[in-house]
């Protein structure tokens, strides 16, 4: 190499190197980086840690400990005197769904997907964020024996639709028992079923069809393999495949647990029926929604391995709901039935932490068990407990910061963080603004 | 020297009448069974006009001759033939006839409850619901629209869109091309699919079903004795080329997320598509650019409160009144810049009325779209050569060229930029329709209802005479009603022939008036509080209306 070339190269290298390092130094901290300093951290799965910092990097919890130092450029939130808990999860919601939650024209519509109709700018998301909610499981309604496929989303209000979806969350399928299904049928004279026993029959028939569908495909694959091996001259036409049926595919996904059953049920006898039917078809246990009378059969529910997602103390609003009791959370807990507390409402969702506090009031559930019912238990209902529901290194940086212990009467949410980004900050928000939003019509009413 | 049109017209008429009388009888006798031929009426020559043969190509003063439904000749040196009706084109601009690229013009659908299930009606042509005699079509022509891609918008696979001329005797002669493209929308039906989520599920399954239908047909063709014959499914059969991605589907979308739903379906099933409606294209310009497909943009301007993101930008944000007004202004501008956003995304852009609540706003919104950034030349392309190309009819439509269909939009002034400009004539298949200059609003009279009206009111056998003095600005009407020594102030609106006023009197309380106005005549009713409803007739006092001189061109 001539000296001329060498000097040319070094002349080029120096500025490039300088530029490179300058570039490194000036890398701004990601918008998804945050250090929450000095709060009491309610990890849910690993006890309460006083005076503890939580560092979020690239949207994930990177470190939990004392006296963590903030990396260059990372925003620091002072949480001294405050309580830092994982973002609250509403396991049963209908928020953020565009143009209808019940496909009531037929009783069996597992092919419909909430994922197709997420309404990302639903104004109810904001009031939910103000209540510390970071994720919801938004569902088909309960008008159908077999409703549709639900979706787990984060409340990144105002972000495009696709950014809200929790990637990799398992499919869940809504089923419903009892009054709502029967009532919807009487509004539509041609719809079947109209009785509780009819609902059981529809479940069996539908699962049987799905099994037949799987068998038909298995037979086709066997035939096709045989045809592939057969003599090319004498084998005739290739076997005809069955037609793809998205309804039966959605149903078939429940057999191996690819899709989790989420069954709206009030009465104990119907829930018992559902567990029997699932058992007959080898379907893994799912979650009972509302489960008002599950306390009556709590040992059976535990034995079958089903979970429940309940209202804390809402009952008596219809015939099926007369025998519910607020001590059910305690009874479920003592019977080993996993329970989450849900809102099912764009209003109640704002105060799910107060709903959880009712577990302490009625029967004295341990506080952390109550908090589990709005965090990790809800995450387990949705099959996303490896990503959200507790403050652990590696999980999503979804955090709610409270001014008091969340189950304490004056507690309120100061800040709500999703994947390291602040989506609600009380100090920056005019919560008293005279702005009422109707989540259904999207209209502003002063 | 060309003689004035009016004389020529009369002598022509006399001659034509004599010659045509026997023929007319034949037409009347046979019109029920005869599919009518293309219009072969008068020959027209528009002389001394500004001819915009296509965007950017202008003959400043020229003549265009229309004969037998076609453009016969045009140019600066062209002389009008001896048999032509002459139209003095001084001050007029002649454009290729505007095409409404996505439209419900002339469609008459049954009420939703009685309507045939429109989940999959893929094999139906939109002409099944097209009424060639619909008075609706005149409103389109008045906006300079001479042809339209007509389609139902309420189906999931809602049938075949057809390209129709907007004036003519019957469907066969008005049809330019049928079918053009299959319409696919997102409206729920009265049965399944009723909700948006079920519509999407239904789209998926139907595409699968169409592909499977083809497989069955193929197999049956190969060995008909090996299987039961596949059922006849004309609607599925129609969708086979769509499902195979061989022909595009016309995705009718409005909201931001509709575009994403359409794109996702197209990706999953390897569909080709065009986009129609597209009111919120400005929210997804990246998606439009990436898709690179034709977009038939409606000049429907949704109210900003309906637009995706409205709530997010405002709720709980501590906004001052000024900040809120600034946001509103920004959003209004964004809605109006929608067509410009599509143009800037570099995809084929066509303009349309589909989804507009009032077609009468088309030219007004066109100007707003140009003001909001759509270059005027591109707006012209989007109304002419671009849709003609998208629909595969550029050889017969979209520019002024000899041999093309005699569809012309003739305006006084530059329709794209000049607020005073208006559509003076349209020619559709060589037939002429002439429009009067809209009366400009002015104080003390003006508009269609301005002036002084002698009104007589009759209630319960009693009659009384009074005077109604009205001033119209745009659609807003103010005025006074003097009767029986009392004067009541009124305010209200006038639109599409209907006058609606409300006022209040110390004796009678609230008074409302609703009347139909035709020229200088008014008929309607007035609600006189406790006295009940009274019939009302009125006649405008000559000379009190705005005296815009009628200019015969």
JSON list of C-alpha atoms in Angstrom, two decimals, chain B residues 56-227:
[
{"chain": "B", "resi": 56, "resn": "UNK", "atom": "CA", "xyz": [-53.05, 21.04, -20.25]},
{"chain": "B", "resi": 57, "resn": "UNK", "atom": "CA", "xyz": [-54.07, 20.77, -23.91]},
{"chain": "B", "resi": 58, "resn": "UNK", "atom": "CA", "xyz": [-56.19, 23.72, -24.82]},
{"chain": "B", "resi": 59, "resn": "UNK", "atom": "CA", "xyz": [-57.52, 25.12, -28.05]},
{"chain": "B", "resi": 60, "resn": "UNK", "atom": "CA", "xyz": [-58.20, 28.69, -26.99]},
{"chain": "B", "resi": 61, "resn": "UNK", "atom": "CA", "xyz": [-60.80, 29.35, -29.67]},
{"chain": "B", "resi": 62, "resn": "UNK", "atom": "CA", "xyz": [-62.20, 26.47, -31.59]},
{"chain": "B", "resi": 63, "resn": "UNK", "atom": "CA", "xyz": [-65.23, 24.59, -32.74]},
{"chain": "B", "resi": 64, "resn": "UNK", "atom": "CA", "xyz": [-66.38, 21.14, -31.74]},
{"chain": "B", "resi": 65, "resn": "UNK", "atom": "CA", "xyz": [-68.93, 19.20, -33.76]},
{"chain": "B", "resi": 66, "resn": "UNK", "atom": "CA", "xyz": [-71.11, 16.44, -32.32]},
{"chain": "B", "resi": 67, "resn": "UNK", "atom": "CA", "xyz": [-72.99, 14.05, -34.57]},
{"chain": "B", "resi": 68, "resn": "UNK", "atom": "CA", "xyz": [-74.71, 10.76, -34.04]},
{"chain": "B", "resi": 69, "resn": "UNK", "atom": "CA", "xyz": [-73.72, 10.62, -30.38]},
{"chain": "B", "resi": 70, "resn": "UNK", "atom": "CA", "xyz": [-70.04, 11.00, -31.18]},
{"chain": "B", "resi": 71, "resn": "UNK", "atom": "CA", "xyz": [-67.55, 13.81, -31.40]},
{"chain": "B", "resi": 72, "resn": "UNK", "atom": "CA", "xyz": [-67.20, 14.32, -35.14]},
{"chain": "B", "resi": 73, "resn": "UNK", "atom": "CA", "xyz": [-64.51, 16.97, -35.27]},
{"chain": "B", "resi": 74, "resn": "UNK", "atom": "CA", "xyz": [-62.84, 19.65, -33.22]},
{"chain": "B", "resi": 75, "resn": "UNK", "atom": "CA", "xyz": [-60.18, 22.28, -33.73]},
{"chain": "B", "resi": 76, "resn": "UNK", "atom": "CA", "xyz": [-59.42, 25.92, -34.30]},
{"chain": "B", "resi": 77, "resn": "UNK", "atom": "CA", "xyz": [-59.97, 25.57, -38.05]},
{"chain": "B", "resi": 78, "resn": "UNK", "atom": "CA", "xyz": [-63.08, 23.39, -37.97]},
{"chain": "B", "resi": 79, "resn": "UNK", "atom": "CA", "xyz": [-66.16, 24.93, -39.62]},
{"chain": "B", "resi": 80, "resn": "UNK", "atom": "CA", "xyz": [-69.59, 23.98, -38.39]},
{"chain": "B", "resi": 81, "resn": "UNK", "atom": "CA", "xyz": [-71.43, 21.74, -40.85]},
{"chain": "B", "resi": 82, "resn": "UNK", "atom": "CA", "xyz": [-74.51, 23.14, -42.56]},
{"chain": "B", "resi": 83, "resn": "UNK", "atom": "CA", "xyz": [-76.95, 20.92, -40.68]},
{"chain": "B", "resi": 84, "resn": "UNK", "atom": "CA", "xyz": [-75.61, 21.64, -37.22]},
{"chain": "B", "resi": 85, "resn": "UNK", "atom": "CA", "xyz": [-77.41, 23.48, -34.48]},
{"chain": "B", "resi": 86, "resn": "UNK", "atom": "CA", "xyz": [-74.97, 26.22, -33.59]},
{"chain": "B", "resi": 87, "resn": "UNK", "atom": "CA", "xyz": [-74.12, 27.11, -30.05]},
{"chain": "B", "resi": 88, "resn": "UNK", "atom": "CA", "xyz": [-72.17, 30.28, -29.55]},
{"chain": "B", "resi": 89, "resn": "UNK", "atom": "CA", "xyz": [-69.33, 29.19, -27.34]},
{"chain": "B", "resi": 90, "resn": "UNK", "atom": "CA", "xyz": [-67.87, 32.58, -26.60]},
{"chain": "B", "resi": 91, "resn": "UNK", "atom": "CA", "xyz": [-66.97, 32.65, -22.93]},
{"chain": "B", "resi": 92, "resn": "UNK", "atom": "CA", "xyz": [-67.60, 28.94, -22.57]},
{"chain": "B", "resi": 93, "resn": "UNK", "atom": "CA", "xyz": [-65.10, 26.20, -21.77]},
{"chain": "B", "resi": 94, "resn": "UNK", "atom": "CA", "xyz": [-65.66, 22.72, -23.13]},
{"chain": "B", "resi": 95, "resn": "UNK", "atom": "CA", "xyz": [-64.24, 19.83, -21.12]},
{"chain": "B", "resi": 96, "resn": "UNK", "atom": "CA", "xyz": [-64.48, 16.11, -21.74]},
{"chain": "B", "resi": 97, "resn": "UNK", "atom": "CA", "xyz": [-67.67, 15.02, -19.95]},
{"chain": "B", "resi": 98, "resn": "UNK", "atom": "CA", "xyz": [-67.02, 14.55, -16.24]},
{"chain": "B", "resi": 99, "resn": "UNK", "atom": "CA", "xyz": [-67.17, 10.99, -14.95]},
{"chain": "B", "resi": 100, "resn": "UNK", "atom": "CA", "xyz": [-68.51, 10.28, -11.47]},
{"chain": "B", "resi": 101, "resn": "UNK", "atom": "CA", "xyz": [-66.17, 7.44, -10.61]},
{"chain": "B", "resi": 102, "resn": "UNK", "atom": "CA", "xyz": [-68.19, 5.87, -7.80]},
{"chain": "B", "resi": 103, "resn": "UNK", "atom": "CA", "xyz": [-71.85, 6.67, -7.61]},
{"chain": "B", "resi": 104, "resn": "UNK", "atom": "CA", "xyz": [-75.32, 5.68, -6.57]},
{"chain": "B", "resi": 105, "resn": "UNK", "atom": "CA", "xyz": [-76.84, 7.82, -9.36]},
{"chain": "B", "resi": 106, "resn": "UNK", "atom": "CA", "xyz": [-80.24, 6.58, -10.45]},
{"chain": "B", "resi": 107, "resn": "UNK", "atom": "CA", "xyz": [-80.29, 3.63, -8.07]},
{"chain": "B", "resi": 108, "resn": "UNK", "atom": "CA", "xyz": [-83.63, 2.87, -6.52]},
{"chain": "B", "resi": 109, "resn": "UNK", "atom": "CA", "xyz": [-83.35, 0.29, -3.75]},
{"chain": "B", "resi": 110, "resn": "UNK", "atom": "CA", "xyz": [-86.19, -1.17, -1.73]},
{"chain": "B", "resi": 111, "resn": "UNK", "atom": "CA", "xyz": [-86.32, -0.30, 1.98]},
{"chain": "B", "resi": 112, "resn": "UNK", "atom": "CA", "xyz": [-83.76, -2.10, 4.05]},
{"chain": "B", "resi": 113, "resn": "UNK", "atom": "CA", "xyz": [-86.30, -4.45, 5.64]},
{"chain": "B", "resi": 114, "resn": "UNK", "atom": "CA", "xyz": [-87.77, -5.49, 2.32]},
{"chain": "B", "resi": 115, "resn": "UNK", "atom": "CA", "xyz": [-84.49, -5.53, 0.56]},
{"chain": "B", "resi": 116, "resn": "UNK", "atom": "CA", "xyz": [-83.17, -8.69, -0.86]},
{"chain": "B", "resi": 117, "resn": "UNK", "atom": "CA", "xyz": [-80.34, -10.04, 1.18]},
{"chain": "B", "resi": 118, "resn": "UNK", "atom": "CA", "xyz": [-77.21, -8.37, -0.12]},
{"chain": "B", "resi": 119, "resn": "UNK", "atom": "CA", "xyz": [-74.53, -10.48, 1.55]},
{"chain": "B", "resi": 120, "resn": "UNK", "atom": "CA", "xyz": [-73.45, -12.02, -1.70]},
{"chain": "B", "resi": 121, "resn": "UNK", "atom": "CA", "xyz": [-75.26, -10.78, -4.79]},
{"chain": "B", "resi": 122, "resn": "UNK", "atom": "CA", "xyz": [-72.10, -10.80, -6.84]},
{"chain": "B", "resi": 123, "resn": "UNK", "atom": "CA", "xyz": [-73.79, -11.88, -10.03]},
{"chain": "B", "resi": 124, "resn": "UNK", "atom": "CA", "xyz": [-76.24, -8.97, -10.12]},
{"chain": "B", "resi": 125, "resn": "UNK", "atom": "CA", "xyz": [-75.55, -5.92, -12.25]},
{"chain": "B", "resi": 126, "resn": "UNK", "atom": "CA", "xyz": [-76.23, -2.58, -10.61]},
{"chain": "B", "resi": 127, "resn": "UNK", "atom": "CA", "xyz": [-78.45, -1.85, -13.63]},
{"chain": "B", "resi": 128, "resn": "UNK", "atom": "CA", "xyz": [-81.09, -4.06, -11.99]},
{"chain": "B", "resi": 129, "resn": "UNK", "atom": "CA", "xyz": [-81.76, -1.17, -9.64]},
{"chain": "B", "resi": 130, "resn": "UNK", "atom": "CA", "xyz": [-81.06, 1.65, -12.08]},
{"chain": "B", "resi": 131, "resn": "UNK", "atom": "CA", "xyz": [-83.97, 3.85, -13.11]},
{"chain": "B", "resi": 132, "resn": "UNK", "atom": "CA", "xyz": [-83.14, 5.66, -16.35]},
{"chain": "B", "resi": 133, "resn": "UNK", "atom": "CA", "xyz": [-86.11, 7.97, -15.78]},
{"chain": "B", "resi": 134, "resn": "UNK", "atom": "CA", "xyz": [-85.01, 8.90, -12.29]},
{"chain": "B", "resi": 135, "resn": "UNK", "atom": "CA", "xyz": [-85.23, 12.65, -11.74]},
{"chain": "B", "resi": 136, "resn": "UNK", "atom": "CA", "xyz": [-82.19, 12.12, -9.54]},
{"chain": "B", "resi": 137, "resn": "UNK", "atom": "CA", "xyz": [-80.00, 12.00, -12.65]},
{"chain": "B", "resi": 138, "resn": "UNK", "atom": "CA", "xyz": [-80.67, 15.67, -13.47]},
{"chain": "B", "resi": 139, "resn": "UNK", "atom": "CA", "xyz": [-79.04, 16.70, -10.20]},
{"chain": "B", "resi": 140, "resn": "UNK", "atom": "CA", "xyz": [-75.88, 14.85, -11.24]},
{"chain": "B", "resi": 141, "resn": "UNK", "atom": "CA", "xyz": [-75.86, 16.43, -14.69]},
{"chain": "B", "resi": 142, "resn": "UNK", "atom": "CA", "xyz": [-76.27, 19.87, -13.18]},
{"chain": "B", "resi": 143, "resn": "UNK", "atom": "CA", "xyz": [-72.92, 19.26, -11.48]},
{"chain": "B", "resi": 144, "resn": "UNK", "atom": "CA", "xyz": [-71.39, 18.57, -14.90]},
{"chain": "B", "resi": 145, "resn": "UNK", "atom": "CA", "xyz": [-71.40, 14.80, -14.42]},
{"chain": "B", "resi": 146, "resn": "UNK", "atom": "CA", "xyz": [-72.19, 13.02, -17.67]},
{"chain": "B", "resi": 147, "resn": "UNK", "atom": "CA", "xyz": [-71.45, 9.41, -16.78]},
{"chain": "B", "resi": 148, "resn": "UNK", "atom": "CA", "xyz": [-71.00, 7.43, -13.60]},
{"chain": "B", "resi": 149, "resn": "UNK", "atom": "CA", "xyz": [-69.70, 4.14, -12.28]},
{"chain": "B", "resi": 150, "resn": "UNK", "atom": "CA", "xyz": [-72.93, 3.11, -10.62]},
{"chain": "B", "resi": 151, "resn": "UNK", "atom": "CA", "xyz": [-72.92, 0.54, -7.86]},
{"chain": "B", "resi": 152, "resn": "UNK", "atom": "CA", "xyz": [-74.79, -0.53, -4.77]},
{"chain": "B", "resi": 153, "resn": "UNK", "atom": "CA", "xyz": [-72.79, 0.28, -1.70]},
{"chain": "B", "resi": 154, "resn": "UNK", "atom": "CA", "xyz": [-74.83, -1.73, 0.80]},
{"chain": "B", "resi": 155, "resn": "UNK", "atom": "CA", "xyz": [-73.80, -5.25, -0.10]},
{"chain": "B", "resi": 156, "resn": "UNK", "atom": "CA", "xyz": [-70.87, -7.27, 1.17]},
{"chain": "B", "resi": 157, "resn": "UNK", "atom": "CA", "xyz": [-70.29, -8.65, -2.30]},
{"chain": "B", "resi": 158, "resn": "UNK", "atom": "CA", "xyz": [-72.79, -6.13, -3.57]},
{"chain": "B", "resi": 159, "resn": "UNK", "atom": "CA", "xyz": [-72.87, -6.85, -7.27]},
{"chain": "B", "resi": 160, "resn": "UNK", "atom": "CA", "xyz": [-71.26, -5.56, -10.40]},
{"chain": "B", "resi": 161, "resn": "UNK", "atom": "CA", "xyz": [-70.66, -1.86, -10.86]},
{"chain": "B", "resi": 162, "resn": "UNK", "atom": "CA", "xyz": [-71.62, -0.54, -14.29]},
{"chain": "B", "resi": 163, "resn": "UNK", "atom": "CA", "xyz": [-70.51, 2.53, -16.20]},
{"chain": "B", "resi": 164, "resn": "UNK", "atom": "CA", "xyz": [-73.62, 4.44, -17.26]},
{"chain": "B", "resi": 165, "resn": "UNK", "atom": "CA", "xyz": [-74.28, 7.60, -19.20]},
{"chain": "B", "resi": 166, "resn": "UNK", "atom": "CA", "xyz": [-76.49, 9.83, -17.12]},
{"chain": "B", "resi": 167, "resn": "UNK", "atom": "CA", "xyz": [-79.00, 10.85, -19.78]},
{"chain": "B", "resi": 168, "resn": "UNK", "atom": "CA", "xyz": [-80.87, 8.63, -22.19]},
{"chain": "B", "resi": 169, "resn": "UNK", "atom": "CA", "xyz": [-83.95, 6.60, -22.90]},
{"chain": "B", "resi": 170, "resn": "UNK", "atom": "CA", "xyz": [-83.25, 3.28, -21.37]},
{"chain": "B", "resi": 171, "resn": "UNK", "atom": "CA", "xyz": [-80.64, 1.12, -19.70]},
{"chain": "B", "resi": 172, "resn": "UNK", "atom": "CA", "xyz": [-79.26, -0.60, -22.82]},
{"chain": "B", "resi": 173, "resn": "UNK", "atom": "CA", "xyz": [-78.53, 2.66, -24.60]},
{"chain": "B", "resi": 174, "resn": "UNK", "atom": "CA", "xyz": [-77.15, 4.38, -21.50]},
{"chain": "B", "resi": 175, "resn": "UNK", "atom": "CA", "xyz": [-74.75, 1.58, -20.65]},
{"chain": "B", "resi": 176, "resn": "UNK", "atom": "CA", "xyz": [-71.13, 2.29, -21.54]},
{"chain": "B", "resi": 177, "resn": "UNK", "atom": "CA", "xyz": [-69.60, -0.78, -19.94]},
{"chain": "B", "resi": 178, "resn": "UNK", "atom": "CA", "xyz": [-71.10, -3.53, -17.85]},
{"chain": "B", "resi": 179, "resn": "UNK", "atom": "CA", "xyz": [-69.82, -5.05, -15.75]},
{"chain": "B", "resi": 180, "resn": "UNK", "atom": "CA", "xyz": [-66.79, -3.00, -14.72]},
{"chain": "B", "resi": 181, "resn": "UNK", "atom": "CA", "xyz": [-65.87, -4.26, -11.27]},
{"chain": "B", "resi": 182, "resn": "UNK", "atom": "CA", "xyz": [-67.32, -6.18, -8.32]},
{"chain": "B", "resi": 183, "resn": "UNK", "atom": "CA", "xyz": [-68.29, -3.99, -5.35]},
{"chain": "B", "resi": 184, "resn": "UNK", "atom": "CA", "xyz": [-67.32, -5.10, -1.86]},
{"chain": "B", "resi": 185, "resn": "UNK", "atom": "CA", "xyz": [-68.55, -3.15, 1.14]},
{"chain": "B", "resi": 186, "resn": "UNK", "atom": "CA", "xyz": [-68.66, -3.21, 4.90]},
{"chain": "B", "resi": 187, "resn": "UNK", "atom": "CA", "xyz": [-72.33, -2.66, 5.67]},
{"chain": "B", "resi": 188, "resn": "UNK", "atom": "CA", "xyz": [-74.08, -5.11, 7.92]},
{"chain": "B", "resi": 189, "resn": "UNK", "atom": "CA", "xyz": [-77.17, -6.83, 6.53]},
{"chain": "B", "resi": 190, "resn": "UNK", "atom": "CA", "xyz": [-80.54, -7.45, 8.12]},
{"chain": "B", "resi": 191, "resn": "UNK", "atom": "CA", "xyz": [-79.63, -11.13, 8.52]},
{"chain": "B", "resi": 192, "resn": "UNK", "atom": "CA", "xyz": [-76.14, -12.61, 8.72]},
{"chain": "B", "resi": 193, "resn": "UNK", "atom": "CA", "xyz": [-73.71, -10.85, 8.57]},
{"chain": "B", "resi": 194, "resn": "UNK", "atom": "CA", "xyz": [-75.25, -8.12, 10.69]},
{"chain": "B", "resi": 195, "resn": "UNK", "atom": "CA", "xyz": [-72.21, -6.63, 12.40]},
{"chain": "B", "resi": 196, "resn": "UNK", "atom": "CA", "xyz": [-68.97, -5.33, 10.98]},
{"chain": "B", "resi": 197, "resn": "UNK", "atom": "CA", "xyz": [-67.00, -8.22, 12.50]},
{"chain": "B", "resi": 198, "resn": "UNK", "atom": "CA", "xyz": [-69.33, -10.72, 10.82]},
{"chain": "B", "resi": 199, "resn": "UNK", "atom": "CA", "xyz": [-69.03, -8.86, 7.52]},
{"chain": "B", "resi": 200, "resn": "UNK", "atom": "CA", "xyz": [-65.27, -9.37, 7.62]},
{"chain": "B", "resi": 201, "resn": "UNK", "atom": "CA", "xyz": [-65.71, -13.04, 8.57]},
{"chain": "B", "resi": 202, "resn": "UNK", "atom": "CA", "xyz": [-68.19, -13.43, 5.73]},
{"chain": "B", "resi": 203, "resn": "UNK", "atom": "CA", "xyz": [-65.79, -11.87, 3.24]},
{"chain": "B", "resi": 204, "resn": "UNK", "atom": "CA", "xyz": [-63.14, -14.41, 4.20]},
{"chain": "B", "resi": 205, "resn": "UNK", "atom": "CA", "xyz": [-65.41, -17.45, 4.03]},
{"chain": "B", "resi": 206, "resn": "UNK", "atom": "CA", "xyz": [-67.01, -16.34, 0.77]},
{"chain": "B", "resi": 207, "resn": "UNK", "atom": "CA", "xyz": [-63.62, -16.01, -0.91]},
{"chain": "B", "resi": 208, "resn": "UNK", "atom": "CA", "xyz": [-62.73, -19.49, 0.31]},
{"chain": "B", "resi": 209, "resn": "UNK", "atom": "CA", "xyz": [-66.08, -20.79, -0.94]},
{"chain": "B", "resi": 210, "resn": "UNK", "atom": "CA", "xyz": [-65.55, -19.24, -4.38]},
{"chain": "B", "resi": 211, "resn": "UNK", "atom": "CA", "xyz": [-62.12, -20.82, -4.75]},
{"chain": "B", "resi": 212, "resn": "UNK", "atom": "CA", "xyz": [-63.54, -24.18, -3.63]},
{"chain": "B", "resi": 213, "resn": "UNK", "atom": "CA", "xyz": [-66.42, -23.84, -6.05]},
{"chain": "B", "resi": 214, "resn": "UNK", "atom": "CA", "xyz": [-63.94, -23.58, -8.86]},
{"chain": "B", "resi": 215, "resn": "UNK", "atom": "CA", "xyz": [-62.11, -26.66, -7.61]},
{"chain": "B", "resi": 216, "resn": "UNK", "atom": "CA", "xyz": [-65.37, -28.62, -7.61]},
{"chain": "B", "resi": 217, "resn": "UNK", "atom": "CA", "xyz": [-66.24, -27.44, -11.11]},
{"chain": "B", "resi": 218, "resn": "UNK", "atom": "CA", "xyz": [-62.82, -28.38, -12.40]},
{"chain": "B", "resi": 219, "resn": "UNK", "atom": "CA", "xyz": [-63.02, -31.82, -10.83]},
{"chain": "B", "resi": 220, "resn": "UNK", "atom": "CA", "xyz": [-66.47, -32.36, -12.19]},
{"chain": "B", "resi": 221, "resn": "UNK", "atom": "CA", "xyz": [-65.24, -31.37, -15.62]},
{"chain": "B", "resi": 222, "resn": "UNK", "atom": "CA", "xyz": [-62.37, -33.86, -15.36]},
{"chain": "B", "resi": 223, "resn": "UNK", "atom": "CA", "xyz": [-64.51, -36.79, -14.26]},
{"chain": "B", "resi": 224, "resn": "UNK", "atom": "CA", "xyz": [-68.23, -36.13, -13.90]},
{"chain": "B", "resi": 225, "resn": "UNK", "atom": "CA", "xyz": [-68.90, -39.70, -12.80]},
{"chain": "B", "resi": 226, "resn": "UNK", "atom": "CA", "xyz": [-66.61, -39.46, -9.81]},
{"chain": "B", "resi": 227, "resn": "UNK", "atom": "CA", "xyz": [-68.75, -37.07, -7.76]}
]
